[in-house]
PDB file of C-alpha atoms in Angstrom:
ATOM      1  CA  GLN A  20      13.618   5.957   2.479  1.00 96.00           C
ATOM      2  CA  LEU A  21      10.149   4.619   3.219  1.00 98.00           C
ATOM      3  CA  VAL A  22       8.990   3.957   6.770  1.00 98.00           C
ATOM      4  CA  GLU A  23       5.697   2.217   7.525  1.00 97.00           C
ATOM      5  CA  SER A  24       3.838   2.576  10.788  1.00 98.00           C
ATOM      6  CA  GLY A  25       0.393   1.997  12.204  1.00 98.00           C
ATOM      7  CA  GLY A  26       0.224  -1.762  12.268  1.00 97.00           C
ATOM      8  CA  GLY A  27      -1.032  -3.704  15.237  1.00 98.00           C
ATOM      9  CA  LEU A  28      -3.535  -6.184  16.574  1.00 98.00           C
ATOM     10  CA  VAL A  29      -7.208  -5.584  15.858  1.00 98.00           C
ATOM     11  CA  GLN A  30     -10.381  -7.627  16.073  1.00 98.00           C
ATOM     12  CA  ALA A  31     -12.238  -8.674  12.959  1.00 98.00           C
ATOM     13  CA  GLY A  32     -14.418  -5.836  11.740  1.00 98.00           C
ATOM     14  CA  GLY A  33     -12.064  -3.238  13.132  1.00 98.00           C
ATOM     15  CA  SER A  34      -9.957  -0.601  11.402  1.00 98.00           C
ATOM     16  CA  LEU A  35      -6.341   0.452  11.159  1.00 98.00           C
ATOM     17  CA  ARG A  36      -4.592   3.241   9.284  1.00 98.00           C
ATOM     18  CA  LEU A  37      -1.121   2.546   7.998  1.00 98.00           C
ATOM     19  CA  SER A  38       1.271   5.344   7.170  1.00 98.00           C
ATOM     20  CA  CYS A  39       4.187   5.349   4.762  1.00 98.00           C
ATOM     21  CA  ALA A  40       6.474   8.287   5.477  1.00 98.00           C
ATOM     22  CA  VAL A  41       8.807   8.996   2.578  1.00 98.00           C
ATOM     23  CA  SER A  42      12.088  10.888   2.571  1.00 97.00           C
ATOM     24  CA  GLY A  43      14.576  11.522  -0.202  1.00 96.00           C
ATOM     25  CA  PHE A  44      12.091  12.045  -3.000  1.00 96.00           C
ATOM     26  CA  ASN A  45       8.747  13.675  -3.652  1.00 97.00           C
ATOM     27  CA  ILE A  46       5.843  11.235  -3.579  1.00 97.00           C
ATOM     28  CA  GLY A  47       4.052  13.436  -6.083  1.00 95.00           C
ATOM     29  CA  ASP A  48       6.488  12.259  -8.731  1.00 96.00           C
ATOM     30  CA  TYR A  49       6.186   8.546  -7.919  1.00 97.00           C
ATOM     31  CA  THR A  50       3.793   5.670  -7.766  1.00 98.00           C
ATOM     32  CA  ILE A  51       3.477   4.371  -4.219  1.00 98.00           C
ATOM     33  CA  GLY A  52       2.261   0.819  -3.857  1.00 98.00           C
ATOM     34  CA  TRP A  53       1.022  -1.108  -0.843  1.00 98.00           C
ATOM     35  CA  PHE A  54       1.833  -4.789  -0.587  1.00 98.00           C
ATOM     36  CA  ARG A  55       1.320  -7.490   1.987  1.00 98.00           C
ATOM     37  CA  GLN A  56       2.769 -10.889   2.723  1.00 98.00           C
ATOM     38  CA  ALA A  57       1.092 -13.426   4.933  1.00 97.00           C
ATOM     39  CA  PRO A  58       3.019 -16.336   6.473  1.00 92.00           C
ATOM     40  CA  GLY A  59       3.638 -19.033   3.902  1.00 95.00           C
ATOM     41  CA  LYS A  60       2.161 -16.974   1.087  1.00 96.00           C
ATOM     42  CA  GLU A  61       3.594 -14.922  -1.745  1.00 97.00           C
ATOM     43  CA  ARG A  62       3.716 -11.161  -1.529  1.00 97.00           C
ATOM     44  CA  GLU A  63       0.530  -9.583  -2.859  1.00 97.00           C
ATOM     45  CA  GLY A  64       0.097  -6.102  -4.295  1.00 97.00           C
ATOM     46  CA  ILE A  65      -3.067  -4.554  -2.933  1.00 97.00           C
ATOM     47  CA  SER A  66      -3.159  -0.878  -3.859  1.00 97.00           C
ATOM     48  CA  CYS A  67      -1.360   1.926  -5.690  1.00 97.00           C
ATOM     49  CA  ILE A  68      -1.556   5.674  -5.871  1.00 97.00           C
ATOM     50  CA  SER A  69      -0.002   8.336  -8.023  1.00 97.00           C
ATOM     51  CA  ASN A  70      -0.819  11.965  -8.650  1.00 94.00           C
ATOM     52  CA  THR A  71      -1.280  11.370 -12.374  1.00 94.00           C
ATOM     53  CA  ASP A  72      -3.152   8.059 -12.264  1.00 94.00           C
ATOM     54  CA  GLY A  73      -5.208   8.155  -9.102  1.00 95.00           C
ATOM     55  CA  THR A  74      -5.711   4.946  -7.173  1.00 96.00           C
ATOM     56  CA  ASP A  75      -6.210   1.284  -7.835  1.00 96.00           C
ATOM     57  CA  TYR A  76      -7.030  -1.710  -5.640  1.00 96.00           C
ATOM     58  CA  VAL A  77      -6.955  -5.445  -5.822  1.00 95.00           C
ATOM     59  CA  GLU A  78     -10.434  -6.945  -5.765  1.00 95.00           C
ATOM     60  CA  SER A  79     -10.089  -8.449  -2.297  1.00 95.00           C
ATOM     61  CA  VAL A  80      -9.741  -5.039  -0.618  1.00 97.00           C
ATOM     62  CA  LYS A  81     -11.981  -2.882  -2.803  1.00 97.00           C
ATOM     63  CA  GLY A  82     -14.601  -1.105  -0.752  1.00 97.00           C
ATOM     64  CA  ARG A  83     -12.720  -1.786   2.494  1.00 98.00           C
ATOM     65  CA  PHE A  84      -9.311  -0.161   1.993  1.00 98.00           C
ATOM     66  CA  THR A  85      -8.617   3.398   0.891  1.00 98.00           C
ATOM     67  CA  VAL A  86      -5.238   4.747  -0.151  1.00 98.00           C
ATOM     68  CA  SER A  87      -4.526   8.464   0.081  1.00 98.00           C
ATOM     69  CA  SER A  88      -1.594  10.814   0.123  1.00 97.00           C
ATOM     70  CA  ASP A  89      -0.566  14.032   1.820  1.00 97.00           C
ATOM     71  CA  ASN A  90       1.995  15.667  -0.419  1.00 94.00           C
ATOM     72  CA  ALA A  91       2.792  18.314   2.187  1.00 96.00           C
ATOM     73  CA  LYS A  92       3.794  15.583   4.639  1.00 97.00           C
ATOM     74  CA  ASN A  93       5.232  13.387   1.877  1.00 98.00           C
ATOM     75  CA  THR A  94       3.245  10.528   3.371  1.00 98.00           C
ATOM     76  CA  VAL A  95       0.900   7.930   1.943  1.00 98.00           C
ATOM     77  CA  TYR A  96      -1.831   6.304   4.001  1.00 98.00           C
ATOM     78  CA  LEU A  97      -3.756   3.063   3.782  1.00 98.00           C
ATOM     79  CA  GLN A  98      -7.040   3.175   5.664  1.00 98.00           C
ATOM     80  CA  MET A  99      -8.204  -0.358   6.311  1.00 98.00           C
ATOM     81  CA  ASN A 100     -11.781  -0.937   7.427  1.00 98.00           C
ATOM     82  CA  SER A 101     -13.858  -4.061   7.992  1.00 98.00           C
ATOM     83  CA  LEU A 102     -10.703  -6.037   8.587  1.00 98.00           C
ATOM     84  CA  LYS A 103     -10.813  -9.804   8.300  1.00 97.00           C
ATOM     85  CA  PRO A 104      -8.484 -12.480   9.698  1.00 97.00           C
ATOM     86  CA  ASP A 105      -7.353 -13.088   6.089  1.00 96.00           C
ATOM     87  CA  ASP A 106      -5.920  -9.554   6.092  1.00 98.00           C
ATOM     88  CA  THR A 107      -3.291 -10.639   8.617  1.00 98.00           C
ATOM     89  CA  ALA A 108       0.117 -10.012   7.055  1.00 98.00           C
ATOM     90  CA  VAL A 109       3.168  -7.814   7.047  1.00 98.00           C
ATOM     91  CA  TYR A 110       2.278  -4.706   5.079  1.00 98.00           C
ATOM     92  CA  TYR A 111       4.854  -2.880   3.000  1.00 98.00           C
ATOM     93  CA  CYS A 112       4.887   0.317   0.990  1.00 98.00           C
ATOM     94  CA  ALA A 113       7.107   0.686  -2.035  1.00 98.00           C
ATOM     95  CA  ALA A 114       7.933   3.354  -4.596  1.00 98.00           C
ATOM     96  CA  ASP A 115       8.496   3.427  -8.339  1.00 98.00           C
ATOM     97  CA  SER A 116       9.211   6.481 -10.455  1.00 97.00           C
ATOM     98  CA  GLN A 117       7.004   5.194 -13.264  1.00 95.00           C
ATOM     99  CA  THR A 118       3.590   6.786 -13.593  1.00 94.00           C
ATOM    100  CA  GLY A 119       1.057   6.829 -16.409  1.00 91.00           C
ATOM    101  CA  TRP A 120      -0.135   3.293 -15.732  1.00 93.00           C
ATOM    102  CA  GLY A 121      -3.749   4.330 -15.573  1.00 88.00           C
ATOM    103  CA  PRO A 122      -4.339   5.324 -19.203  1.00 87.00           C
ATOM    104  CA  ARG A 123      -2.232   2.412 -20.406  1.00 87.00           C
ATOM    105  CA  ASN A 124      -4.223  -0.052 -18.312  1.00 88.00           C
ATOM    106  CA  ILE A 125      -1.081  -1.369 -16.647  1.00 90.00           C
ATOM    107  CA  ASP A 126      -1.343  -3.264 -13.359  1.00 93.00           C
ATOM    108  CA  CYS A 127       0.399  -0.792 -11.088  1.00 95.00           C
ATOM    109  CA  THR A 128       1.302  -3.516  -8.578  1.00 94.00           C
ATOM    110  CA  LEU A 129       3.583  -5.055 -11.211  1.00 95.00           C
ATOM    111  CA  LEU A 130       5.893  -2.062 -11.551  1.00 96.00           C
ATOM    112  CA  HIS A 131       9.538  -2.584 -10.637  1.00 95.00           C
ATOM    113  CA  TYR A 132       9.363  -0.898  -7.196  1.00 97.00           C
ATOM    114  CA  PRO A 133      13.066  -0.498  -6.411  1.00 97.00           C
ATOM    115  CA  PHE A 134      12.421   1.230  -3.072  1.00 98.00           C
ATOM    116  CA  TRP A 135      10.790  -0.559  -0.127  1.00 98.00           C
ATOM    117  CA  GLY A 136       9.971   0.058   3.487  1.00 98.00           C
ATOM    118  CA  GLN A 137      10.699  -2.376   6.287  1.00 97.00           C
ATOM    119  CA  GLY A 138       7.092  -3.447   6.795  1.00 98.00           C
ATOM    120  CA  THR A 139       4.566  -3.271   9.597  1.00 98.00           C
ATOM    121  CA  GLN A 140       2.678  -6.221  11.053  1.00 98.00           C
ATOM    122  CA  VAL A 141      -1.110  -6.285  10.925  1.00 98.00           C
ATOM    123  CA  THR A 142      -2.846  -9.033  12.868  1.00 98.00           C
ATOM    124  CA  VAL A 143      -6.612  -9.448  12.744  1.00 98.00           C
ATOM    125  CA  SER A 144      -8.114 -11.741  15.359  1.00 97.00           C
ATOM    126  CA  SER A 145     -11.384 -13.590  14.834  1.00 94.00           C
TER     127      SER A 145
END
């Protein structure tokens, strides 16, 4: 089970930290991805993390968002800084048991991701 939290309403330029609390499996053995879906738009993969591969980000959030994990708490975080109105979306975390995407130059956001959280709303006002 994956449970996101930390969403909310923030002004442009502000920050939020999303959490993805995982139960039922060890995040150290999985790739955890962060995705978002804005109204009327397709779901977009924005970041991934795994113990073996490190982290990766889509270009639009590089330098602003940071993904991290706390294996002791079995929780993954997404620190979002310098937020823009275009970042407004429902944010989801998801899990896939596949790792090793780094050395193989695989886009980690395109993994199967059979396990998903319920999402948390992030709204950035201008």
